[in-house]
């Protein structure tokens, strides 16, 4: 074998083009870096990339092509849950291996997937606790209408209500919502005056939503929007002046002051532009390629069972700190953090976990309610 | 969609005590590990034991050609809910699945996806089934008691030459005095009446000089 061929399946167009392009950049950066250093076991990694345009059916078609005609066995890909669900049966049937870098709602395990993004016990739990400890009682939920927002809201409602908080509204808009559809929800928020809005709205309609929220004159220091997805790249696209004061729960922020991250941010901007936003989307995509390379070095083959065997338990000094793949559920040990957005589009990290948190996708062992932010 | 209801689904899952009856191989391991991932309380055994602990709520059992006849625990009224694990969909296996009174089925080779749905459904159907069965038993009992009460009323009417309403009140007062269900008092009267009748000691009413039993 002259090269290690891998599939790269992130959308460069469509509703979630911004965050998925960041996945793409992170993936590309890691592959280039590895190849520059001589590849893996003497062979370079050769990416085969398609743009599935944020569409589940296109995702599925390209996954078929990659694992079929292209003869690839490993795919770095997918961001939204609907696209992952579309690709999953193909990956399982062809016994491929999908490396999935996005946070998602949990309640899934496939022997053919390595999940490197946060599970709910690594972002939702910490966010709800932070909001409640900071005086949030009356919550409002807005989401895009698909599985991730509905399931995240279910978990969030559970957490909020168990702490005597209240969900005073829960609204969903279509993936490609019109101005009017978003406007109705913003007007409802203005009327009801929640303490905090938990937003799982993604893609283009999210950008509309944050602008309208600002235009409606809502004081973001008093009534912030909290989310698991509105991070550096999206903020840059909206304009930080519309967003400062909002809150995000993520395992990575570009402002993290540690050597691995300083070097990552510097490399990323050297490659993609001095002002390129750096976020968890690119960071996790970057880190999972390195985890893959370590596993491949050990396994010496792209064959799924052996590669997975080598991957589980593998750890990496990522820009966000040490991460490791949990053998029991193929998800990843990560460090939860809460950030508050500044005027310059970067986040102040206002809280972070003392140690990496074990992934618990089925919320099976995570104690339901606890003082999550206690040190 | 109520958040509370969903929480209950998950909590129910986690308090379900599960026994996996499958050989210790890749499929057995895959199933057990997925159940643990979900957060279930799970144990395993093979071969299929003659008895399963009383506290087991649900078993996953490998359904092969043999039915459940050899295993007494399968006939217990408070026995566990059964989910069949099947290799084949041959008519013999399908028949065995019915014989096991399975409330769910999981196909082999084991895939993590789908196990939770089978579990939730089997658990719900199993407890619905058990509730219906308990209700039917109770109704049958009530029906039997009612028949006895009617018979006892007729006996008392004849013995004491009284009206139906009085006979009923008599019965009810007896039941209250003895702190027994009215159905049981009635059943006692009916069976005593039949026993004495069988001995040729025919019971007659007060017309027969007031004695309770006279030949």
Coordinates of C-alpha atoms in Angstrom, one line a residue:
Chain A
X1 CA 0.0 0.0 0.0
X2 CA 1.4 3.4 -1.0
X3 CA -1.0 5.6 0.9
X4 CA -3.7 5.3 3.6
X5 CA -6.9 6.4 1.8
X6 CA -9.5 7.9 4.1
X7 CA -12.9 9.5 3.4
X8 CA -13.7 13.0 4.5
X9 CA -17.4 13.9 4.6
X10 CA -18.2 17.3 5.9
X11 CA -20.5 19.9 4.2
X12 CA -18.9 22.9 2.6
X13 CA -22.3 24.2 1.6
X14 CA -25.9 24.1 2.8
X15 CA -27.5 24.9 6.2
X16 CA -24.6 23.9 8.4
X17 CA -21.7 24.9 6.1
X18 CA -20.0 27.0 8.6
X19 CA -19.5 24.5 11.4
X20 CA -18.9 21.6 9.0
X21 CA -16.3 23.6 7.1
X22 CA -14.5 24.0 10.4
X23 CA -14.7 20.2 10.8
X24 CA -13.2 20.0 7.4
X25 CA -10.4 22.5 8.1
X26 CA -9.4 20.8 11.3
X27 CA -9.3 17.4 9.5
X28 CA -7.2 18.8 6.7
X29 CA -4.8 20.5 9.1
X30 CA -4.2 17.3 11.0
X31 CA -3.7 15.2 7.8
X32 CA -1.3 17.7 6.3
X33 CA 0.6 17.8 9.6
X34 CA 0.9 14.1 9.8
X35 CA 1.9 13.8 6.1
X36 CA 4.5 16.5 6.6
X37 CA 6.0 14.5 9.4
X38 CA 6.3 11.4 7.2
X39 CA 2.8 10.0 7.3
X40 CA 1.9 6.9 9.3
X41 CA 4.2 3.9 9.2
X42 CA 5.9 5.4 6.2
X43 CA 2.9 6.0 4.1
X44 CA 1.0 9.3 3.8
X45 CA -2.7 9.7 4.4
X46 CA -4.7 10.4 1.3
X47 CA -8.1 12.1 1.9
X48 CA -11.0 11.5 -0.5
X49 CA -13.4 14.4 0.2
X50 CA -17.0 15.1 -0.9
X51 CA -19.3 17.9 0.0
X52 CA -22.7 16.4 1.1
X53 CA -24.2 19.9 1.3
X54 CA -25.8 19.4 4.7
X55 CA -28.3 16.9 3.2
X56 CA -28.8 13.5 4.8
X57 CA -29.6 11.7 1.6
X58 CA -26.5 13.1 -0.1
X59 CA -24.5 12.1 3.0
X60 CA -25.7 8.6 2.6
X61 CA -25.0 8.5 -1.2
X62 CA -21.4 9.7 -0.6
X63 CA -20.9 7.3 2.2
X64 CA -21.9 4.5 -0.1
X65 CA -19.5 5.8 -2.8
X66 CA -16.6 6.1 -0.4
X67 CA -17.0 2.7 1.2
X68 CA -18.0 1.1 -2.2
X69 CA -16.4 2.4 -5.3
X70 CA -13.6 4.3 -3.6
X71 CA -12.7 1.3 -1.5
X72 CA -12.2 3.4 1.6
X73 CA -12.8 1.9 5.0
X74 CA -12.4 4.9 7.3
X75 CA -14.5 8.1 7.1
X76 CA -14.1 11.3 9.1
X77 CA -17.5 12.8 8.8
X78 CA -20.9 14.0 9.8
X79 CA -22.0 16.8 12.0
X80 CA -25.7 16.9 12.6
X81 CA -27.5 13.8 14.0
X82 CA -29.8 13.5 11.0
X83 CA -26.7 13.1 8.7
X84 CA -25.0 10.7 11.1
X85 CA -28.2 8.6 11.3
X86 CA -28.3 8.6 7.5
X87 CA -24.7 7.4 7.2
X88 CA -24.8 4.9 10.1
X89 CA -26.6 2.0 8.3
X90 CA -24.2 2.2 5.4
X91 CA -21.2 2.2 7.6
X92 CA -22.5 -0.8 9.6
X93 CA -23.5 -2.8 6.6
X94 CA -20.1 -2.3 4.9
X95 CA -18.3 -2.7 8.2
X96 CA -16.5 0.7 7.9
X97 CA -15.4 3.0 10.7
X98 CA -16.9 6.5 11.1
X99 CA -15.0 9.0 13.2
X100 CA -17.7 11.5 14.3
X101 CA -16.3 14.8 15.8
X102 CA -19.5 16.6 16.8
X103 CA -21.3 16.9 20.1
X104 CA -24.7 15.2 19.9
X105 CA -27.6 14.1 22.1
X106 CA -26.3 10.7 23.1
X107 CA -28.2 7.5 23.3
X108 CA -26.3 5.8 20.6
X109 CA -23.5 3.3 20.3
X110 CA -22.3 1.5 17.2
X111 CA -19.2 -0.7 17.0
X112 CA -18.5 1.1 13.7
X113 CA -18.3 4.6 15.1
X114 CA -15.8 6.5 17.3
X115 CA -17.6 9.5 18.9
X116 CA -15.2 12.3 19.8
X117 CA -17.6 15.1 20.5
X118 CA -19.3 15.8 23.8
X119 CA -22.2 13.6 25.2
X120 CA -24.9 15.4 27.2
X121 CA -23.1 14.6 30.5
X122 CA -20.2 16.6 29.2
X123 CA -22.0 19.8 28.2
X124 CA -25.8 20.0 29.0
X125 CA -25.4 19.0 32.7
X126 CA -22.7 21.6 33.4
X127 CA -24.6 24.3 31.4
X128 CA -27.9 23.9 33.3
X129 CA -26.1 23.9 36.6
X130 CA -24.2 27.1 35.7
X131 CA -27.3 28.9 34.5
X132 CA -29.2 27.9 37.7
X133 CA -26.4 28.8 40.0
X134 CA -26.3 32.2 38.3
X135 CA -29.9 33.0 38.9
X136 CA -31.7 31.3 36.0
X137 CA -35.1 30.2 37.0
X138 CA -37.4 30.8 34.0
X139 CA -36.0 29.1 30.8
X140 CA -37.1 29.4 27.2
X141 CA -36.1 26.8 24.6
X142 CA -35.7 27.5 20.9
X143 CA -34.5 24.8 18.6
X144 CA -34.3 23.7 15.0
X145 CA -36.8 20.9 14.4
X146 CA -34.8 17.7 14.3
X147 CA -33.6 15.1 16.7
X148 CA -30.7 16.8 18.4
X149 CA -32.6 19.9 19.6
X150 CA -35.6 17.9 20.8
X151 CA -33.5 15.4 22.7
X152 CA -31.2 18.1 24.1
X153 CA -34.2 20.0 25.3
X154 CA -35.7 16.9 26.9
X155 CA -32.5 16.4 28.9
X156 CA -32.3 20.2 29.7
X157 CA -35.9 20.3 30.8
X158 CA -35.2 17.4 33.2
X159 CA -32.2 19.1 34.6
X160 CA -34.0 22.5 35.0
X161 CA -37.1 21.1 36.6
X162 CA -35.2 18.9 39.0
X163 CA -33.6 22.2 40.3
X164 CA -37.0 23.9 40.6
X165 CA -36.5 25.9 37.5
X166 CA -39.2 26.3 34.9
X167 CA -39.5 26.0 31.2
X168 CA -41.8 28.8 30.1
X169 CA -41.7 28.2 26.4
X170 CA -40.4 25.6 23.9
X171 CA -40.4 26.5 20.2
X172 CA -39.1 24.8 17.1
X173 CA -38.4 26.3 13.6
X174 CA -37.6 24.4 10.4
X175 CA -33.9 23.8 9.4
X176 CA -34.3 26.5 6.7
X177 CA -36.6 28.8 8.6
X178 CA -37.8 32.1 7.1
X179 CA -37.3 35.5 8.7
X180 CA -40.9 35.5 9.7
X181 CA -40.8 32.1 11.4
X182 CA -37.8 33.2 13.5
X183 CA -39.4 36.6 14.2
X184 CA -42.5 35.1 15.8
X185 CA -40.3 33.2 18.3
X186 CA -38.2 36.3 19.1
X187 CA -41.4 38.3 19.7
X188 CA -42.6 35.6 22.0
X189 CA -39.3 35.7 24.0
X190 CA -39.6 39.5 24.3
X191 CA -43.1 39.1 25.6
X192 CA -42.4 36.4 28.1
X193 CA -39.1 37.7 29.5
X194 CA -37.3 34.5 30.4
X195 CA -34.1 34.6 32.5
X196 CA -32.3 32.7 29.9
X197 CA -32.9 31.2 26.5
X198 CA -31.5 27.8 25.7
X199 CA -30.9 27.7 22.0
X200 CA -30.4 24.5 19.9
X201 CA -31.2 26.3 16.7
X202 CA -28.5 25.7 14.2
X203 CA -27.3 26.7 10.7
X204 CA -28.6 29.8 8.8
X205 CA -31.7 30.3 10.9
X206 CA -29.5 30.4 14.0
X207 CA -27.7 33.4 12.5
X208 CA -31.0 35.1 11.8
X209 CA -32.1 34.4 15.3
X210 CA -29.1 35.9 17.1
X211 CA -29.3 39.1 15.0
X212 CA -33.0 39.5 15.7
X213 CA -32.4 38.8 19.4
X214 CA -30.0 41.7 19.4
X215 CA -32.2 43.9 17.2
X216 CA -35.1 43.3 19.6
X217 CA -33.1 45.2 22.2
X218 CA -33.0 42.4 24.7
X219 CA -30.2 43.0 27.4
X220 CA -27.9 40.0 26.8
X221 CA -26.2 40.5 30.3
X222 CA -29.6 40.0 32.0
X223 CA -31.2 37.6 29.5
X224 CA -28.4 35.7 27.7
X225 CA -28.8 33.0 25.2
X226 CA -27.0 29.8 26.2
X227 CA -26.1 27.1 23.8
X228 CA -23.9 24.1 23.0
X229 CA -23.2 25.1 19.5
X230 CA -23.0 28.9 19.1
X231 CA -19.2 29.1 19.2
X232 CA -16.4 31.1 17.5
X233 CA -17.1 30.4 13.8
X234 CA -20.8 31.1 14.0
X235 CA -20.2 34.2 16.0
X236 CA -17.8 35.5 13.4
X237 CA -20.4 35.0 10.7
X238 CA -23.1 36.8 12.7
X239 CA -20.9 39.6 14.1
X240 CA -19.7 39.5 17.7
X241 CA -21.4 42.8 18.4
X242 CA -24.7 41.0 18.1
X243 CA -23.7 38.2 20.4
X244 CA -21.4 39.3 23.3
X245 CA -22.7 38.2 26.6
X246 CA -24.1 35.0 25.4
X247 CA -23.0 31.7 27.0
X248 CA -21.7 28.5 25.5
X249 CA -20.9 25.1 27.1
X250 CA -18.2 23.4 25.2
X251 CA -15.1 21.3 25.8
X252 CA -12.9 23.7 23.8
X253 CA -12.6 27.5 23.4
X254 CA -9.9 29.1 21.3
X255 CA -8.8 31.3 24.3
X256 CA -7.6 28.3 26.3
X257 CA -4.2 29.3 27.6
X258 CA -2.1 26.1 27.3
X259 CA 0.8 25.2 25.0
X260 CA -1.0 22.6 22.9
X261 CA -3.7 25.1 22.2
X262 CA -1.4 28.1 21.4
X263 CA 0.4 26.0 18.9
X264 CA -2.9 24.7 17.4
X265 CA -4.4 28.2 17.0
X266 CA -1.1 29.5 15.5
X267 CA -0.9 26.6 13.0
X268 CA -4.6 26.9 12.1
X269 CA -4.3 30.6 11.4
X270 CA -1.1 30.2 9.5
X271 CA -2.9 27.7 7.2
X272 CA -6.4 29.2 7.0
X273 CA -5.9 32.9 7.5
X274 CA -4.9 35.2 10.3
X275 CA -8.5 36.0 11.2
X276 CA -9.9 32.5 10.8
X277 CA -12.1 31.6 13.7
X278 CA -10.9 28.6 15.7
X279 CA -13.5 26.5 17.6
X280 CA -14.5 23.1 19.0
X281 CA -15.7 22.2 15.5
X282 CA -12.2 22.3 14.1
X283 CA -10.4 21.3 17.3
X284 CA -12.2 18.0 17.7
X285 CA -11.9 17.2 14.0
X286 CA -8.2 17.8 14.2
X287 CA -7.8 15.8 17.4
X288 CA -9.7 12.8 16.2
X289 CA -7.4 12.5 13.1
X290 CA -4.5 12.3 15.5
X291 CA -6.2 9.7 17.6
X292 CA -6.8 7.7 14.4
X293 CA -3.2 8.1 13.4
X294 CA -2.0 6.7 16.8
X295 CA -4.4 3.8 16.4
X296 CA -3.3 3.1 12.9
X297 CA 0.3 3.2 13.9
X298 CA -0.5 0.5 16.4
X299 CA -2.8 -1.6 14.3
X300 CA -0.9 -1.3 11.0
X301 CA -4.2 -1.9 9.1
X302 CA -7.4 0.0 8.2
X303 CA -9.4 -3.1 8.9
X304 CA -12.3 -2.1 11.3
X305 CA -12.0 -4.5 14.1
X306 CA -8.3 -4.2 14.5
X307 CA -8.3 -0.4 14.1
X308 CA -11.1 -0.1 16.7
X309 CA -9.2 -2.4 19.1
X310 CA -6.2 -0.1 18.8
X311 CA -8.3 3.1 19.0
X312 CA -10.1 2.4 22.3
X313 CA -8.2 3.5 25.3
X314 CA -6.0 5.6 23.0
X315 CA -5.3 9.1 24.3
X316 CA -4.0 12.4 22.8
X317 CA -2.7 15.7 24.1
X318 CA -5.3 17.8 22.3
X319 CA -5.5 21.6 22.2
X320 CA -8.2 21.3 24.8
X321 CA -6.1 19.0 27.0
X322 CA -5.8 15.3 27.3
X323 CA -8.6 13.3 25.7
X324 CA -9.0 9.6 25.5
X325 CA -11.4 7.1 23.9
X326 CA -13.5 5.2 26.4
X327 CA -13.4 1.4 25.6
X328 CA -16.8 0.7 27.0
X329 CA -18.8 3.1 24.7
X330 CA -16.4 4.4 22.0
X331 CA -17.1 8.0 23.2
X332 CA -14.4 10.3 24.5
X333 CA -13.2 11.6 27.8
X334 CA -13.3 15.4 27.6
X335 CA -13.1 18.5 29.8
X336 CA -16.4 20.5 30.1
X337 CA -16.1 24.3 30.1
X338 CA -18.4 27.3 30.2
X339 CA -17.6 30.4 28.2
X340 CA -19.1 33.9 28.0
X341 CA -18.7 35.6 24.7
X342 CA -16.6 38.8 24.6
X343 CA -17.0 41.8 22.2
X344 CA -14.0 40.5 20.2
X345 CA -15.7 37.3 19.3
X346 CA -13.7 35.1 21.7
X347 CA -14.9 33.5 24.9
X348 CA -13.9 34.1 28.5
X349 CA -13.7 30.7 30.1
X350 CA -15.7 31.3 33.3
X351 CA -15.7 27.7 34.6
X352 CA -14.0 24.5 33.7
X353 CA -14.1 21.0 35.2
X354 CA -11.2 20.0 37.4
X355 CA -10.7 16.8 35.5
X356 CA -11.6 15.0 32.3
X357 CA -15.2 13.7 32.4
X358 CA -16.0 10.1 31.4
X359 CA -18.5 10.0 28.5
X360 CA -21.9 8.6 29.5
X361 CA -24.0 8.6 26.3
X362 CA -27.0 6.8 27.8
X363 CA -26.8 8.9 31.0
X364 CA -26.5 5.5 32.7
X365 CA -24.1 6.1 35.5
X366 CA -24.2 9.9 35.8
X367 CA -25.9 10.8 39.0
X368 CA -29.0 12.7 37.8
X369 CA -28.7 15.7 39.9
X370 CA -25.8 17.1 41.7
X371 CA -23.8 20.2 42.3
X372 CA -22.2 19.9 38.9
X373 CA -20.0 22.9 39.2
X374 CA -18.6 22.1 42.6
X375 CA -14.9 21.9 42.7
Chain B
X1 CA -44.5 15.0 24.5
X2 CA -44.1 15.1 28.3
X3 CA -40.7 15.3 29.8
X4 CA -41.8 13.4 32.9
X5 CA -43.1 10.5 30.9
X6 CA -39.8 10.1 29.1
X7 CA -37.9 10.3 32.3
X8 CA -40.1 7.4 33.6
X9 CA -39.3 5.3 30.5
X10 CA -35.6 5.7 31.3
X11 CA -36.0 5.1 35.0
X12 CA -38.0 2.0 34.4
X13 CA -35.3 0.7 32.2
X14 CA -32.6 1.2 34.8
X15 CA -34.6 -0.5 37.6
X16 CA -35.3 -3.5 35.4
X17 CA -33.4 -6.5 36.6
X18 CA -32.3 -8.5 33.6
X19 CA -31.0 -12.0 33.1
X20 CA -29.4 -12.9 29.8
X21 CA -29.7 -16.6 28.9
X22 CA -27.3 -17.0 26.1
X23 CA -23.9 -18.8 25.6
X24 CA -20.9 -16.8 26.6
X25 CA -19.7 -15.8 23.1
X26 CA -19.4 -12.6 21.0
X27 CA -23.2 -12.2 20.7
X28 CA -23.7 -12.8 24.4
X29 CA -21.0 -10.2 25.2
X30 CA -22.4 -7.7 22.7
X31 CA -25.8 -7.9 24.3
X32 CA -24.6 -7.7 27.9
X33 CA -22.3 -4.8 27.1
X34 CA -25.1 -2.8 25.4
X35 CA -27.4 -3.4 28.3
X36 CA -24.7 -2.1 30.7
X37 CA -24.1 0.9 28.5
X38 CA -27.8 1.7 28.7
X39 CA -27.4 1.4 32.5
X40 CA -29.4 -1.8 33.1
X41 CA -28.9 -4.2 36.0
X42 CA -27.8 -7.3 34.1
X43 CA -26.7 -10.8 34.9
X44 CA -26.1 -13.8 32.6
X45 CA -26.4 -17.6 32.7
X46 CA -26.0 -20.5 30.4
X47 CA -27.3 -23.1 30.0
X48 CA -30.8 -22.1 30.8
X49 CA -31.3 -22.8 34.5
X50 CA -34.2 -24.7 36.0
X51 CA -35.0 -21.7 38.2
X52 CA -34.4 -18.0 37.9
X53 CA -34.2 -15.7 40.9
X54 CA -37.5 -14.3 41.9
X55 CA -36.3 -10.7 41.6
X56 CA -35.6 -11.0 37.8
X57 CA -38.0 -8.8 35.8
X58 CA -37.0 -9.7 32.3
X59 CA -35.0 -12.4 30.5
X60 CA -33.4 -12.4 27.1
X61 CA -33.3 -16.0 26.1
X62 CA -31.8 -17.8 23.2
X63 CA -34.8 -19.4 21.5
X64 CA -33.7 -22.5 19.6
X65 CA -35.8 -25.5 18.6
X66 CA -36.6 -26.4 22.2
X67 CA -39.6 -24.8 23.9
X68 CA -39.8 -23.7 27.5
X69 CA -41.5 -26.9 28.8
X70 CA -38.4 -28.0 30.7
X71 CA -38.2 -24.9 32.8
X72 CA -40.7 -24.5 35.6
X73 CA -40.0 -20.8 36.0
X74 CA -41.6 -20.1 32.7
X75 CA -45.0 -21.1 34.0
X76 CA -44.9 -19.0 37.1
X77 CA -47.6 -16.4 37.1
X78 CA -45.2 -13.7 38.4
X79 CA -42.4 -15.0 36.1
X80 CA -40.2 -12.6 34.2
X81 CA -41.0 -11.0 30.8
X82 CA -39.3 -12.8 28.0
X83 CA -37.5 -11.4 25.0
X84 CA -36.4 -14.0 22.5
X85 CA -33.0 -14.0 20.8
X86 CA -33.3 -15.7 17.5
X87 CA -30.8 -17.0 14.9
X88 CA -33.3 -18.1 12.3
X89 CA -36.8 -17.3 11.3
X90 CA -37.7 -20.9 10.5
X91 CA -41.2 -22.1 11.4
X92 CA -39.8 -24.1 14.2
X93 CA -38.1 -21.1 15.8
X94 CA -41.2 -19.0 15.3
X95 CA -43.3 -21.7 17.0
X96 CA -40.7 -21.8 19.9
X97 CA -40.9 -18.0 20.2
X98 CA -44.7 -18.3 20.7
X99 CA -44.2 -21.1 23.2
X100 CA -41.8 -19.0 25.2
X101 CA -44.6 -16.3 25.3
X102 CA -42.1 -13.7 24.2
X103 CA -43.1 -10.1 24.4
X104 CA -40.2 -9.0 22.2
X105 CA -37.5 -10.4 19.9
X106 CA -33.9 -9.5 19.0
X107 CA -32.3 -10.9 16.0
X108 CA -28.8 -12.3 15.9
X109 CA -26.1 -11.3 15.2
X110 CA -26.6 -8.8 17.9
X111 CA -26.5 -5.1 16.9
X112 CA -26.7 -2.5 19.6
X113 CA -29.3 -0.5 17.7
X114 CA -32.8 -1.8 18.5
X115 CA -32.1 -3.4 21.8
X116 CA -33.5 -0.5 23.8
X117 CA -36.7 -0.4 21.8
X118 CA -37.3 -4.1 22.3
X119 CA -36.6 -3.7 26.0
X120 CA -39.0 -0.8 26.5
X121 CA -41.7 -2.4 24.4
X122 CA -41.4 -5.9 26.0
X123 CA -41.4 -4.3 29.5
X124 CA -44.5 -2.3 28.7
X125 CA -46.4 -5.1 27.0
X126 CA -45.4 -7.5 29.7
X127 CA -46.7 -5.4 32.5
X128 CA -49.8 -4.6 30.6
X129 CA -50.3 -8.3 30.0
X130 CA -49.8 -9.0 33.7
X131 CA -52.2 -6.2 34.7
X132 CA -54.9 -7.6 32.4
X133 CA -54.3 -11.1 33.7
X134 CA -54.7 -10.0 37.3
X135 CA -57.8 -8.1 36.4
X136 CA -59.3 -11.2 34.6
X137 CA -58.5 -13.3 37.7
X138 CA -60.2 -10.8 39.9
X139 CA -63.2 -10.6 37.7
X140 CA -63.5 -14.4 37.5
X141 CA -63.3 -14.5 41.3
X142 CA -66.0 -11.8 41.6
X143 CA -68.2 -13.7 39.2
X144 CA -67.8 -16.9 41.1
X145 CA -68.6 -15.2 44.4
X146 CA -71.7 -13.6 42.8
X147 CA -72.9 -17.0 41.7
X148 CA -72.4 -18.4 45.3
X149 CA -74.1 -15.4 46.8
X150 CA -77.1 -16.0 44.6
X151 CA -77.2 -19.7 45.4
X152 CA -76.8 -19.0 49.1
X153 CA -79.6 -16.4 49.0
X154 CA -81.9 -19.0 47.5
X155 CA -81.0 -21.5 50.1
X156 CA -81.6 -19.0 52.9
X157 CA -84.9 -18.0 51.4
X158 CA -86.1 -21.5 51.3
X159 CA -84.8 -22.4 54.8
X160 CA -86.1 -19.4 56.6
X161 CA -89.0 -18.5 54.3
X162 CA -87.8 -15.0 53.8
X163 CA -87.6 -12.5 51.0
X164 CA -84.6 -12.1 48.8
X165 CA -83.6 -8.8 50.4
X166 CA -83.7 -10.2 53.9
X167 CA -81.7 -13.2 52.8
X168 CA -79.1 -10.9 51.4
X169 CA -78.9 -8.8 54.5
X170 CA -78.6 -11.9 56.7
X171 CA -75.7 -13.0 54.6
X172 CA -74.1 -9.6 54.7
X173 CA -74.5 -9.3 58.5
X174 CA -72.9 -12.7 58.9
X175 CA -70.0 -11.7 56.7
X176 CA -69.5 -8.5 58.7
X177 CA -69.7 -10.3 62.1
X178 CA -67.2 -12.9 61.0
X179 CA -65.0 -10.4 59.1
X180 CA -65.1 -12.6 56.0
X181 CA -65.9 -11.7 52.4
X182 CA -69.5 -12.2 51.6
X183 CA -68.5 -14.5 48.8
X184 CA -66.8 -16.9 51.2
X185 CA -69.7 -17.0 53.6
X186 CA -71.9 -17.8 50.6
X187 CA -69.5 -20.4 49.4
X188 CA -69.6 -22.0 52.9
X189 CA -73.4 -22.2 52.9
X190 CA -73.5 -23.6 49.4
X191 CA -71.0 -26.3 50.1
X192 CA -72.5 -27.2 53.4
X193 CA -75.9 -27.4 51.8
X194 CA -74.5 -29.7 49.1
X195 CA -72.6 -31.9 51.5
X196 CA -75.6 -32.4 53.7
X197 CA -77.7 -33.0 50.7
X198 CA -75.2 -35.6 49.5
X199 CA -75.5 -37.4 52.9
X200 CA -79.2 -37.6 52.4
X201 CA -79.8 -34.9 55.1
X202 CA -82.1 -32.7 53.2
X203 CA -82.4 -29.3 54.5
X204 CA -85.9 -28.0 54.9
X205 CA -87.4 -24.7 55.7
X206 CA -89.1 -23.6 59.0
X207 CA -92.2 -25.4 57.8
X208 CA -90.3 -28.5 59.0
X209 CA -90.8 -27.4 62.7
X210 CA -88.0 -25.0 63.0
X211 CA -85.1 -27.5 63.3
X212 CA -82.2 -26.6 61.1
X213 CA -81.6 -30.0 59.8
X214 CA -84.1 -32.6 60.0
X215 CA -84.4 -36.0 58.4

